[in-house]
C-alpha positions as a Python dict, from the first residue, in 0.01 Angstrom:
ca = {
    (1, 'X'): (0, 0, 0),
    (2, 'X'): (152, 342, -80),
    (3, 'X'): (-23, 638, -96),
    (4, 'X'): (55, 990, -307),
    (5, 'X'): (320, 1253, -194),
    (6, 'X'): (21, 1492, -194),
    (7, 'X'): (-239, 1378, 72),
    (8, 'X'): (-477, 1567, 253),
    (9, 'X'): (-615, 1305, 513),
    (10, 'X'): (-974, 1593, 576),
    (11, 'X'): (-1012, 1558, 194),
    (12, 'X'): (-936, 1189, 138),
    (13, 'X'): (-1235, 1082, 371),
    (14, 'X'): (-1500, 1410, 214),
    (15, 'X'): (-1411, 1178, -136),
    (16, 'X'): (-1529, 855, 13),
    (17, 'X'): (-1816, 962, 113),
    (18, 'X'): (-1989, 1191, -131),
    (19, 'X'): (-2188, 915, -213),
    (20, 'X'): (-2318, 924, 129),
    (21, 'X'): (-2421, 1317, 138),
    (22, 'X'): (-2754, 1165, 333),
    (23, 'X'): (-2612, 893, 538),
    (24, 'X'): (-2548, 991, 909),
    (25, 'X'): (-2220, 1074, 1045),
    (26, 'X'): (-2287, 1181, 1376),
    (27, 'X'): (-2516, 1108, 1667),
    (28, 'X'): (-2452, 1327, 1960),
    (29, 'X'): (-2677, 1453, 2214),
    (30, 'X'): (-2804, 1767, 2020),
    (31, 'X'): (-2936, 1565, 1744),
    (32, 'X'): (-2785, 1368, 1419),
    (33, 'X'): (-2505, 1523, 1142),
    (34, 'X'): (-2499, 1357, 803),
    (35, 'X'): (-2178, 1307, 637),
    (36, 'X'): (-2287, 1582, 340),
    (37, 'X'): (-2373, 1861, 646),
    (38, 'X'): (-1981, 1722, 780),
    (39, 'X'): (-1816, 1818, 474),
    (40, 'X'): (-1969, 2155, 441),
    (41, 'X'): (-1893, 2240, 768),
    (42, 'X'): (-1535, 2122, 816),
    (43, 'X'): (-1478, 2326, 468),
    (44, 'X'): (-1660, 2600, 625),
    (45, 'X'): (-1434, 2597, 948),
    (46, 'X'): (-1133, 2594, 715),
    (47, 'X'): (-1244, 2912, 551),
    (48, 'X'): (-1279, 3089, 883),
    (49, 'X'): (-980, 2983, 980),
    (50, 'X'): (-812, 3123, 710),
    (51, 'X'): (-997, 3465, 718),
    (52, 'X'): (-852, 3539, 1045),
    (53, 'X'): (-528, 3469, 930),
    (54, 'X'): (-436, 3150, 1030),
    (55, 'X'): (-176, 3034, 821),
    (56, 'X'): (-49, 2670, 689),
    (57, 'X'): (150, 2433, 972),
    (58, 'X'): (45, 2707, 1262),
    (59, 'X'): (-94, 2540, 1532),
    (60, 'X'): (-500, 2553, 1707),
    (61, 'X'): (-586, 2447, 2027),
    (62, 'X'): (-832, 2233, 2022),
    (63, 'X'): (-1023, 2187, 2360),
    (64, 'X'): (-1377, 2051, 2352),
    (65, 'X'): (-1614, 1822, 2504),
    (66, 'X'): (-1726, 1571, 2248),
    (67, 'X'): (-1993, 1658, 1987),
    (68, 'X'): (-2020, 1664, 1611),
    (69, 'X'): (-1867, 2043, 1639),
    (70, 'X'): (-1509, 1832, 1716),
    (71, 'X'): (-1440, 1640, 1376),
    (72, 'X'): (-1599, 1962, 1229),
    (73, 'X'): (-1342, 2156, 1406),
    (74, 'X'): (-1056, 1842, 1373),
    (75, 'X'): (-1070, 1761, 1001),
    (76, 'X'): (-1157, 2194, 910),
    (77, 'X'): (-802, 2246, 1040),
    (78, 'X'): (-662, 1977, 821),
    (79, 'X'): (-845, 2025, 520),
    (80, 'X'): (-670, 2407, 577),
    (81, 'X'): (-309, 2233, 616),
    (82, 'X'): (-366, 2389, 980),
    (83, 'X'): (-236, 2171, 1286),
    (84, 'X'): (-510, 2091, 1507),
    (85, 'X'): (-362, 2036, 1896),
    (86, 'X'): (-596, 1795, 2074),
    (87, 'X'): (-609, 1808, 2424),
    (88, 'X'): (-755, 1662, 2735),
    (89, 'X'): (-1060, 1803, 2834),
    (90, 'X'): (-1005, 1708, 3178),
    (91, 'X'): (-693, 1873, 3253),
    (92, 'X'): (-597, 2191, 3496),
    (93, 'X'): (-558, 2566, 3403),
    (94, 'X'): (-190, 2560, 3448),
    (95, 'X'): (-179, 2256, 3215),
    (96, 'X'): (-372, 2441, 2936),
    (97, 'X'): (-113, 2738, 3018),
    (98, 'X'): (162, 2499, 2939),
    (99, 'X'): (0, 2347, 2600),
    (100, 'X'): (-62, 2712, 2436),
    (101, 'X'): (306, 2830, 2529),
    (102, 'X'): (467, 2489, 2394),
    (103, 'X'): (241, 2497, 2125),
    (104, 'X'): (257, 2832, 2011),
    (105, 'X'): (-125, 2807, 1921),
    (106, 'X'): (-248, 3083, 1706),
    (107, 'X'): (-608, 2982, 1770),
    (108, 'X'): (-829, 2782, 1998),
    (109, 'X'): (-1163, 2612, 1986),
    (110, 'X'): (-1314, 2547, 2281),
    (111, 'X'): (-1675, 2437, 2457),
    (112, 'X'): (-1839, 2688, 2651),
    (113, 'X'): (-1805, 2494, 2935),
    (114, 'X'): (-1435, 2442, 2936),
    (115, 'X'): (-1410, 2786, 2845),
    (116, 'X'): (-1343, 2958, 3168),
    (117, 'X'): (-1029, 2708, 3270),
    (118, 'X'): (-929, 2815, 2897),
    (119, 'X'): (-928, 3181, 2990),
    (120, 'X'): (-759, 3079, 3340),
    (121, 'X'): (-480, 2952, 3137),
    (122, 'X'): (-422, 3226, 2869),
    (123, 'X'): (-441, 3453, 3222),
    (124, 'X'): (-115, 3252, 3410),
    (125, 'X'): (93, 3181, 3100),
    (126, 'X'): (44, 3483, 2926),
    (127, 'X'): (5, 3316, 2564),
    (128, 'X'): (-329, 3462, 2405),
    (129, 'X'): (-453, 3323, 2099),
    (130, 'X'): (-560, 3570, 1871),
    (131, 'X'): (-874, 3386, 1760),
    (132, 'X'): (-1110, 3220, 1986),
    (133, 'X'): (-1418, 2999, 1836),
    (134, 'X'): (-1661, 2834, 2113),
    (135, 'X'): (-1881, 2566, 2056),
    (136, 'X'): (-2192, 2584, 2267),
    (137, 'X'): (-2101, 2888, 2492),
    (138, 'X'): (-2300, 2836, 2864),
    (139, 'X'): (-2271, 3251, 2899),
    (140, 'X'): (-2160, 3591, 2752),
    (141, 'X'): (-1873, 3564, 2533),
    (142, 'X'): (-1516, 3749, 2590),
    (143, 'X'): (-1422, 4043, 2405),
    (144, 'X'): (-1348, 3940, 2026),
    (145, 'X'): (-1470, 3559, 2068),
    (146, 'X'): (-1699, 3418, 1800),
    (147, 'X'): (-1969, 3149, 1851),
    (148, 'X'): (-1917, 2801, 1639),
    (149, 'X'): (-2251, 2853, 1450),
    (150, 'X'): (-2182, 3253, 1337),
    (151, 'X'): (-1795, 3137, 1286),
    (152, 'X'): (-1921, 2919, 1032),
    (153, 'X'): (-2267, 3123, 924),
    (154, 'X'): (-2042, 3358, 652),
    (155, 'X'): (-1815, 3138, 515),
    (156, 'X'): (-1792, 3007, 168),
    (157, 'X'): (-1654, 2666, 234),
    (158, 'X'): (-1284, 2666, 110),
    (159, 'X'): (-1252, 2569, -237),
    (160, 'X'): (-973, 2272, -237),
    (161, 'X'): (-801, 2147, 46),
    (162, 'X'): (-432, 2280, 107),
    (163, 'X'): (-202, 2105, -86),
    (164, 'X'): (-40, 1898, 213),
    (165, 'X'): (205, 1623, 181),
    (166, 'X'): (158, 1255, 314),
    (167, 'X'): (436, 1333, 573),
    (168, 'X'): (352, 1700, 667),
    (169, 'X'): (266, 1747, 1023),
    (170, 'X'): (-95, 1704, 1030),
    (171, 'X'): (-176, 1708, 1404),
    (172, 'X'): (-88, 1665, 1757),
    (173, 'X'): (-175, 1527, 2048),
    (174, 'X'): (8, 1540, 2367),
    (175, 'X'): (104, 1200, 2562),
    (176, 'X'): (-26, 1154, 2921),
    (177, 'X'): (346, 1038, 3017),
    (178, 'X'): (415, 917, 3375),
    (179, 'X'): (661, 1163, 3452),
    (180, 'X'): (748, 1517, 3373),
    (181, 'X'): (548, 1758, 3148),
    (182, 'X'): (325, 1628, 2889),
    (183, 'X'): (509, 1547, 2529),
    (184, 'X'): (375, 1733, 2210),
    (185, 'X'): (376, 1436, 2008),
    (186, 'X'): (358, 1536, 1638),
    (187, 'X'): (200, 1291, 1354),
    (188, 'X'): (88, 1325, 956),
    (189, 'X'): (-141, 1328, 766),
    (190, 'X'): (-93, 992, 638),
    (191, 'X'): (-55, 823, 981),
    (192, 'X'): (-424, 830, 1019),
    (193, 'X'): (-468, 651, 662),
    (194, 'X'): (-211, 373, 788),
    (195, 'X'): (-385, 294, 1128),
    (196, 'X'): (-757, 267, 946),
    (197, 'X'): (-622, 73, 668),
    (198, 'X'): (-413, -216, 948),
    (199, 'X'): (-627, -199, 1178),
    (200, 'X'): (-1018, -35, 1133),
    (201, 'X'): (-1061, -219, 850),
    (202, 'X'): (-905, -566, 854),
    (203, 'X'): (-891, -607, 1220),
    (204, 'X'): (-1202, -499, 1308),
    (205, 'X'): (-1391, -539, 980),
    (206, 'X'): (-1602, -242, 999),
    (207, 'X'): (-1880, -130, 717),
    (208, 'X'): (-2089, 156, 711),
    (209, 'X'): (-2356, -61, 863),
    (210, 'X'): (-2206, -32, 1186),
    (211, 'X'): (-2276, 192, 1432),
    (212, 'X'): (-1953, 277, 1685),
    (213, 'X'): (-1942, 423, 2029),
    (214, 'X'): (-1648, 500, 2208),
    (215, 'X'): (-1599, 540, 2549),
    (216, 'X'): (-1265, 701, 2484),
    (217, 'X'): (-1287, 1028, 2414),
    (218, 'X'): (-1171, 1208, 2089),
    (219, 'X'): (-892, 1341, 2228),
    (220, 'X'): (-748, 1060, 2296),
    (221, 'X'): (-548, 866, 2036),
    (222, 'X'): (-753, 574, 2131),
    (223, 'X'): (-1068, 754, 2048),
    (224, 'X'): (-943, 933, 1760),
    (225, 'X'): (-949, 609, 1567),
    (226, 'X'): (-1244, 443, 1698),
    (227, 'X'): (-1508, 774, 1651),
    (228, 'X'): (-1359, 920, 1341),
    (229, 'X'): (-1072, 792, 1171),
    (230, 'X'): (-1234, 397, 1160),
    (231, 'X'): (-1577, 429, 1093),
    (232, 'X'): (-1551, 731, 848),
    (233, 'X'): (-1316, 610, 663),
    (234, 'X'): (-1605, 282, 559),
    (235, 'X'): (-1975, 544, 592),
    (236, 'X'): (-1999, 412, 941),
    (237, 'X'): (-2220, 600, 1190),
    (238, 'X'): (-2058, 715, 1526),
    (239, 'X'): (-2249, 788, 1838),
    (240, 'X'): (-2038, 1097, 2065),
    (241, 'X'): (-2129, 1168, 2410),
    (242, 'X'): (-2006, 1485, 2622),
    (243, 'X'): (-2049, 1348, 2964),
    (244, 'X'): (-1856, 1099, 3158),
    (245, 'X'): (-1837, 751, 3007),
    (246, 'X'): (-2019, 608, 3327),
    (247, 'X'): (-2203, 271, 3343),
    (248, 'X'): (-2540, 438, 3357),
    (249, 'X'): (-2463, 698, 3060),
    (250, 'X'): (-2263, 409, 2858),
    (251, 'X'): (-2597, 167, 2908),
    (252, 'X'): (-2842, 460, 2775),
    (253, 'X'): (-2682, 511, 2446),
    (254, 'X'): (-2616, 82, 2379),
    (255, 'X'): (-3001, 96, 2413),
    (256, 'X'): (-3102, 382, 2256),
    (257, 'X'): (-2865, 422, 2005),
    (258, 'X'): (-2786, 45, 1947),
    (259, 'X'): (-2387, 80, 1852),
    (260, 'X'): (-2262, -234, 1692),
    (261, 'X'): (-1898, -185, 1790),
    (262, 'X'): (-1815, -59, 2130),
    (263, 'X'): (-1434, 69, 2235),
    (264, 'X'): (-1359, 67, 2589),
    (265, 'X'): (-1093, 58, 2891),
    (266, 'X'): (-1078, -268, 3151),
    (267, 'X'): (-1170, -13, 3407),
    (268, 'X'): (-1513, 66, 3216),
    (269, 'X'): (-1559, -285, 3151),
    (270, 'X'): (-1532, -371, 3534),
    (271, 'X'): (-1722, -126, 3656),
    (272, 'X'): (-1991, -181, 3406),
    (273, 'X'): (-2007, -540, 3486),
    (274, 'X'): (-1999, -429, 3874),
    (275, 'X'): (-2326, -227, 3788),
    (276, 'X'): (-2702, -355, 3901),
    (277, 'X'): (-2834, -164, 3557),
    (278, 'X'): (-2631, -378, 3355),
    (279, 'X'): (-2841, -404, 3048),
    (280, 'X'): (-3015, -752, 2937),
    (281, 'X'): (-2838, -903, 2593),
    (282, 'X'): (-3147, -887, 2420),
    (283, 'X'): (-3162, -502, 2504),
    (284, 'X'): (-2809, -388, 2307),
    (285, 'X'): (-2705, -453, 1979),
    (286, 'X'): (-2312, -486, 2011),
    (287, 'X'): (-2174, -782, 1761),
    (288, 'X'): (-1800, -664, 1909),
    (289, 'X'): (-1647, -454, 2154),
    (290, 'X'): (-1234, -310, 2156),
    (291, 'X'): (-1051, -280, 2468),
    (292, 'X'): (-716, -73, 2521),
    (293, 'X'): (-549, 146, 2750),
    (294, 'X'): (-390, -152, 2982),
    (295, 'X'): (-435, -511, 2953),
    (296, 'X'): (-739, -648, 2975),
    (297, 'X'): (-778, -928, 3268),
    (298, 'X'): (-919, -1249, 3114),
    (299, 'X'): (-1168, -1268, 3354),
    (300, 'X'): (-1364, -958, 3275),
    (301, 'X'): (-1368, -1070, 2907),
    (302, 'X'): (-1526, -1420, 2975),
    (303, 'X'): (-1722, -1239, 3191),
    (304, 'X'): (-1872, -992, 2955),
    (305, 'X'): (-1855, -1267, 2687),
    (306, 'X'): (-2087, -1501, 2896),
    (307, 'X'): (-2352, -1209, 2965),
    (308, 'X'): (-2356, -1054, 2644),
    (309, 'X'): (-2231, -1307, 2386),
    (310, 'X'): (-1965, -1039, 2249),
    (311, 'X'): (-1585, -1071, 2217),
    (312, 'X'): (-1388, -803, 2386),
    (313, 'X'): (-1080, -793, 2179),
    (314, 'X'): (-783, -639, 2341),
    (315, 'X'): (-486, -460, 2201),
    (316, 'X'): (-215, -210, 2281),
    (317, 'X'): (-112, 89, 2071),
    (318, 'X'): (53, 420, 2211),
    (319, 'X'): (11, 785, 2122),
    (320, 'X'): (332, 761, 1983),
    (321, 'X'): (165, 505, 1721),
    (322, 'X'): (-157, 652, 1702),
    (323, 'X'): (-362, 332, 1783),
    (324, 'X'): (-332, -33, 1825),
    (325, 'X'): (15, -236, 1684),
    (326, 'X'): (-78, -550, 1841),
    (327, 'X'): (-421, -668, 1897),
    (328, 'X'): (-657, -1007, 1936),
    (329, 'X'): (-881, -1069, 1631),
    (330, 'X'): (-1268, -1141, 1623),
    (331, 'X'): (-1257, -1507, 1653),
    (332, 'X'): (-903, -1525, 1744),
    (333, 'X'): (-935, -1435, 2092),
    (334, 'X'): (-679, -1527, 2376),
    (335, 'X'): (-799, -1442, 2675),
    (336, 'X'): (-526, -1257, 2901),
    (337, 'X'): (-311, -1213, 2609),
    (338, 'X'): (-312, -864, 2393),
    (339, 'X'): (-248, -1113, 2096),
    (340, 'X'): (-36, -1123, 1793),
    (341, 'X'): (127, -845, 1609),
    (342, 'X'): (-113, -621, 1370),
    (343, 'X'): (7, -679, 971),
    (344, 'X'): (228, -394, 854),
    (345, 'X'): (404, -365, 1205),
    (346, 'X'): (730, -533, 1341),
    (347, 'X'): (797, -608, 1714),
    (348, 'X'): (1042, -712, 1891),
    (349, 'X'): (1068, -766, 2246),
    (350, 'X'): (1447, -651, 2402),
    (351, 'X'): (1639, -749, 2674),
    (352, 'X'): (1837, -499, 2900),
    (353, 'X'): (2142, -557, 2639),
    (354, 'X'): (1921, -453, 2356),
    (355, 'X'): (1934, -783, 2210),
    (356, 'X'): (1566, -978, 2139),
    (357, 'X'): (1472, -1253, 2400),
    (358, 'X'): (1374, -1604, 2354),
    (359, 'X'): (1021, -1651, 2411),
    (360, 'X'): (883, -1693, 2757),
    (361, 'X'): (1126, -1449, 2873),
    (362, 'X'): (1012, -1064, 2970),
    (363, 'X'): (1166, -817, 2734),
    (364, 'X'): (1118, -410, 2611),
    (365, 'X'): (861, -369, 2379),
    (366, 'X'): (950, -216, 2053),
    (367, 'X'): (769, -85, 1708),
    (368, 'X'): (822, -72, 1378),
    (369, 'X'): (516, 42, 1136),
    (370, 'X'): (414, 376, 941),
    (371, 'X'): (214, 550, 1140),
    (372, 'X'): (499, 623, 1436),
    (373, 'X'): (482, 1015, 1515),
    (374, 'X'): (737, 1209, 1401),
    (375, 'X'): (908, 1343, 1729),
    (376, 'X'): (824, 1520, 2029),
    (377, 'X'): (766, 1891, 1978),
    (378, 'X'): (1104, 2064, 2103),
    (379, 'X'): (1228, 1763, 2307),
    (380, 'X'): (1494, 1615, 2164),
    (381, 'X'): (1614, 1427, 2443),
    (382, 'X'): (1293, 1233, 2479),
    (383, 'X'): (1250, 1201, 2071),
    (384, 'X'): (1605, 1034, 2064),
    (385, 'X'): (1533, 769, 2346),
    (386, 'X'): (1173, 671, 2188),
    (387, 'X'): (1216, 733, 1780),
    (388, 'X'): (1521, 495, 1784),
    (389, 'X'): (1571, 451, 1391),
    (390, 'X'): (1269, 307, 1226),
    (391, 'X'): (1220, 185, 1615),
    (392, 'X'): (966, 330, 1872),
    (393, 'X'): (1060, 218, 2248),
    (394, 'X'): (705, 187, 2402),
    (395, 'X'): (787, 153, 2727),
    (396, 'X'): (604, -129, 2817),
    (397, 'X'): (767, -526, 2926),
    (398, 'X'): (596, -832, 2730),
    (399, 'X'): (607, -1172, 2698),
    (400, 'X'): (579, -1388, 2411),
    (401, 'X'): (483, -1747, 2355),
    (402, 'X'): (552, -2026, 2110),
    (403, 'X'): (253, -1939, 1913),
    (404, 'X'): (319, -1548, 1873),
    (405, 'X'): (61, -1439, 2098),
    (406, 'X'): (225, -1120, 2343),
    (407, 'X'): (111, -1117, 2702),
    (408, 'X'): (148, -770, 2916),
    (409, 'X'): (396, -750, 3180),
    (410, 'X'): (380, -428, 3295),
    (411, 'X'): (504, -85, 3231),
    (412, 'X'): (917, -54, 3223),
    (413, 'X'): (870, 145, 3533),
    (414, 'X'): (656, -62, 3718),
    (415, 'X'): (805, -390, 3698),
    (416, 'X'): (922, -521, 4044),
    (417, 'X'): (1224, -757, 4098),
    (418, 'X'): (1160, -1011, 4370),
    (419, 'X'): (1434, -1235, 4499),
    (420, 'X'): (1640, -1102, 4204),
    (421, 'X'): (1323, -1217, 3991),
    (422, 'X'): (1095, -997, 3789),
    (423, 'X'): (700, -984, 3875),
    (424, 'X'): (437, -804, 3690),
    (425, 'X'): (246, -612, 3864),
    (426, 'X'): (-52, -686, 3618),
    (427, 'X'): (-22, -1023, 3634),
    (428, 'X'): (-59, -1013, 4059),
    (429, 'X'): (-401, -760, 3992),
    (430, 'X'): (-558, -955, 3738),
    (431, 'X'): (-549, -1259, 3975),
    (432, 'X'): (-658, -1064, 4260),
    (433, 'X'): (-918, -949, 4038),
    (434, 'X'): (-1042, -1291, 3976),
    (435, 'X'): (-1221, -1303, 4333),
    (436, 'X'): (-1530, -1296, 4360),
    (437, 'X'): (-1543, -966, 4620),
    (438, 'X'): (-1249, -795, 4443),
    (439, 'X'): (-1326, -495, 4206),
    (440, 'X'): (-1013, -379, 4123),
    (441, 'X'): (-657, -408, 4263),
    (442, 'X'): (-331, -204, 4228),
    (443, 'X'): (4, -369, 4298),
    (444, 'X'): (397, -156, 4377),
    (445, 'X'): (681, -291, 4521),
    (446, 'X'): (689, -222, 4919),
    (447, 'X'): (1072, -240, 5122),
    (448, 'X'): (1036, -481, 5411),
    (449, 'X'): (1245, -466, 5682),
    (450, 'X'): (1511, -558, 5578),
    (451, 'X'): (1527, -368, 5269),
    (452, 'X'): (1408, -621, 5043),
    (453, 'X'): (1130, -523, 4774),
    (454, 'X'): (806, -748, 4832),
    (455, 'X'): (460, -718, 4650),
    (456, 'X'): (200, -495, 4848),
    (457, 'X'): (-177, -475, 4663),
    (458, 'X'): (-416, -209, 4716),
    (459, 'X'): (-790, -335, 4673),
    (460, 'X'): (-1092, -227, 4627),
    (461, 'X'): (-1425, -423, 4654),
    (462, 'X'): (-1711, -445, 4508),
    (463, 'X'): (-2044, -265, 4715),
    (464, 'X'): (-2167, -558, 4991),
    (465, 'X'): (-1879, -791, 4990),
    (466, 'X'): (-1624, -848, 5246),
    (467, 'X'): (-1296, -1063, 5238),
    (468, 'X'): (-1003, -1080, 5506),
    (469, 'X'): (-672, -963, 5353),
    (470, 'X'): (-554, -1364, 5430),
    (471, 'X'): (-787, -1517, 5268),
    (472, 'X'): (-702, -1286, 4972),
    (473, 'X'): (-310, -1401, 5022),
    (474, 'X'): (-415, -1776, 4993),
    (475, 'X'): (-578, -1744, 4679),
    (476, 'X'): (-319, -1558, 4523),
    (477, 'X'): (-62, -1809, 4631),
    (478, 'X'): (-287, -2062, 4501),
    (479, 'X'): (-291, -1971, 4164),
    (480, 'X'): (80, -1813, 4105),
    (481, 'X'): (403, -1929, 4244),
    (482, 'X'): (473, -1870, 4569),
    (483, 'X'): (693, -1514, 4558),
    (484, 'X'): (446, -1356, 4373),
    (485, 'X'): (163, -1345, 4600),
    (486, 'X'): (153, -953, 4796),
    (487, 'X'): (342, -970, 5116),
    (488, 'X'): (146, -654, 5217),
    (489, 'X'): (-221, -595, 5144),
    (490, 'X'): (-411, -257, 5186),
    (491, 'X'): (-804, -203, 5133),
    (492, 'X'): (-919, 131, 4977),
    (493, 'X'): (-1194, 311, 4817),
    (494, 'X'): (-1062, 437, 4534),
    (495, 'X'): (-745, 399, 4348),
    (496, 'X'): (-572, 702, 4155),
    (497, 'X'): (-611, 715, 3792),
    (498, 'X'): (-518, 908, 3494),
    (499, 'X'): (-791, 1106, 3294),
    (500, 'X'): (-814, 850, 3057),
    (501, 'X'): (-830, 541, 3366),
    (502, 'X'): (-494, 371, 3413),
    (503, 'X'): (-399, 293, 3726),
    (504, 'X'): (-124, 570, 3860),
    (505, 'X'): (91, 318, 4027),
    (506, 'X'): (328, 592, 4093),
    (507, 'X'): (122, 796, 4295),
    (508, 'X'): (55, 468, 4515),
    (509, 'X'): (473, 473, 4575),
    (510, 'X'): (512, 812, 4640),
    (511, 'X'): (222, 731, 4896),
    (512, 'X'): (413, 449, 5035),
    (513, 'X'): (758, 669, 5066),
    (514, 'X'): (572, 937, 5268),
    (515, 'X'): (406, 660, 5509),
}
């Protein structure tokens, strides 16, 4: 597969679906946008872009909630050759202050209700953008904002789409790294092209019958895929939703809305499961649901298999990669493993030499494929020690067995040596997580007395149930070898998570440092 040195990703997907001017595009919780009405918009966008002087490769922020106004907004700055910066939505003032001065963003489009943290930020870093666009403002607007709708209202929509190469910067989006300030992670054009032709289409066979919903926000690389780059690029119809991707507000749109393909998190999955509304089978209309994020446990797959009679295939991509580079296949489903490499990408797993391991043995994961990022936005450092070559350093330990299949091991940062011998900290949760009374389970390494590093799990359980930390230690030791089971065992409430719902197993040892 190749594609043309000039490639304009916004105008590559208008083409495939001008035959689908009346099919729907959007569902969101205003109403519906067909894929005609998303075309004239975007090229509308672009126009207004351009009339306030926003010029080719400068950069827009690009902070809103979820509804048909953000691939309007997304794929109108690319059709202009203009670098849409995606953020979180869920992020602090001082964050947004940092994004605008590293980004340098000439513009921003924002919801009205994220606006005020928006002008919180421009106040403490002192970057102001010289044109602001809000979608759905909640009150009176600041001196020289526009509204979305009047943005749009007097624009022509641009003629032709700019004249962008397959590897010009097309967009960023800015990793949620462990450590340190966020990394402006920069891809093309044609990276979201490569990720819909490996993976939307062969792996998870979508056709503009389907109807997607993703938990995942759009922000997210993860939900960048699955709610625009997938199912537009086959006439699919994608269902967005601004609020919180809660059990009850998930469950309300799989009945109403009746998505075909839904893209999740373990954490979602569990808690959905956990939930007393959990709709009947006969009530949804999912043939196949995605999980990514952090490795799915097998037990909430058979789980969710057994009640609704739907595969959850799980995978693992990066932002670095733009979406999934290794993934299980409909049909082809192992549970507890991520499964076998996606077709157009190379991985190897490394050892702390740099050589590849045999199989069996825990190594660094590495990729190889075409839609790596180009660098990290004025970070060279970081660019050098994760673009290595054609090689991307994900960061994450693996396993592989004799039949290809890649099992998670943890994140290179989280893996604990006990008795001089790794242990995944994954691998100790997910059997915790097994129990009948366990919801969901964290696991660090702890010092013992005598300076040793042993296992210590934080757990939290489900509403009504009640075990003894023992009898939680016996059934761990029953089902893993013996040093593996968590010398130390905590019960919480809650444990700390990242916006998008990983597990901040940091946090949990800076907590155990200060104790």
């Amino acid at each position: 597969m190749t594609l043309p040195t000039r490639f304009n990703f916004a105008e590559h997907l208008f083409a495939l679906n001008r035959g689908r001017a009346d099919r729907t595009a959007y569902i969101d919780d205003r109403g519906t946008l067909g894929y005609g009405q998303l075309e004239d918009r975007a090229r509308r966008l672009a126009a207004a872009l351009k009339a306030a002087g926003i010029r080719r490769e400068e950069r827009v922020l690009l902070l809103m909630l979820d509804s048909s106004d953000w691939p309007v907004s997304f794929l109108g700055c690319l059709y202009a050759g203009i670098v849409p910066v995606a953020v979180n939505t869920l992020l602090t003032p001082d964050d947004y202050a940092y994004m605008l001065d590293h980004s340098r963003a000439q513009a921003a489009l924002v919801s009205g209700a994220l606006l005020p943290a928006l002008q919180e930020a421009m106040a403490r870093g002192g970057h102001e953008v010289q044109t602001l666009i809000v979608s759905q403002p909640t009150g009176a607007l600041p001196e020289g904002a526009q509204e979305f709708e009047a943005a749009l209202a007097p624009a022509s929509p641009m003629a032709a789409p700019a004249a962008t190469a397959s590897d010009d910067p097309g967009f960023w989006l800015y990793s949620s790294g462990s450590t340190g300030k966020p990394k402006g992670t920069v891809h093309t054009h044609a990276n979201l092209w490569w990720t819909a032709e490996l993976y939307g289409k062969p792996v998870l066979g979508l056709t503009e019958n389907d109807v997607c919903f993703s938990a995942a926000k759009m922000y997210f690389a993860y939900g960048l895929g699955n709610a625009l780059t997938f199912p537009l690029s086959v006439g699919a119809t994608v269902v967005l939703m601004a609020e919180r991707p809660t059990p009850d507000a998930t469950f309300r749109r799989w009945v109403e809305h009746k998505p075909t393909v839904f893209f999740g998190a373990p954490t979602g999955f569990a808690g959905m499961l956990a939930s007393p509304k959990l709709p009947a089978r006969e009530a949804v209309a999912l043939r196949m649901c995605s999980s990514a994020g952090e490795a799915l446990p097998g037990e909430i797959a058979q789980r969710f298999k057994a009640h609704f009679g739907c595969e959850i295939i799980d995978g693992i991509g990066s932002t670095e990669m733009l979406h999934i580079f290794i993934s299980n296949r409909p049909g082809d489903v192992r549970y507890g493993t991520t499964g076998r490499p996606v077709e157009g990408y190379e991985v190897e797993l490394r050892g702390e030499d740099g050589r590849p391991v045999p199989d069996g043995e825990v190594g660094d994961l590495y990729i190889r494929g075409p839609s790596s990022a180009l660098m990290y936005w004025n970070n060279r450092e970081k660019s050098r020690e994760t673009f290595q070559g054609g090689w991307t350093k994900s960061g994450d330990k693996y396993t592989r067995d004799a039949d290809g299949y890649y099992t998670y091991a943890g994140r290179s940062d989280d893996m604990l040596k006990v008795s001089g011998i790794y242990v995944s900290p994954f691998e100790v949760e997910a059997t915790l997580m097994q129990h009948p009374a366990v919801l969901e389970a964290a696991v660090i390494g702890k010092e013992d007395s005598d300076g040793l590093t042993k296992t210590k799990a934080f757990v939290v359980l489900k509403d009504g149930q009640s075990v003894t930390d023992e009898e939680l230690k016996a059934f761990v030791k029953e089902r893993l070898a013996p040093y593996k089971y968590p010398r130390f065992l905590e019960f919480v409430h809650e444990l700390p998570k990242t916006a998008t719902g990983k597990i901040q197993r940091f946090r949990l040892r800076e907590r155990e440092k200060q104790a």
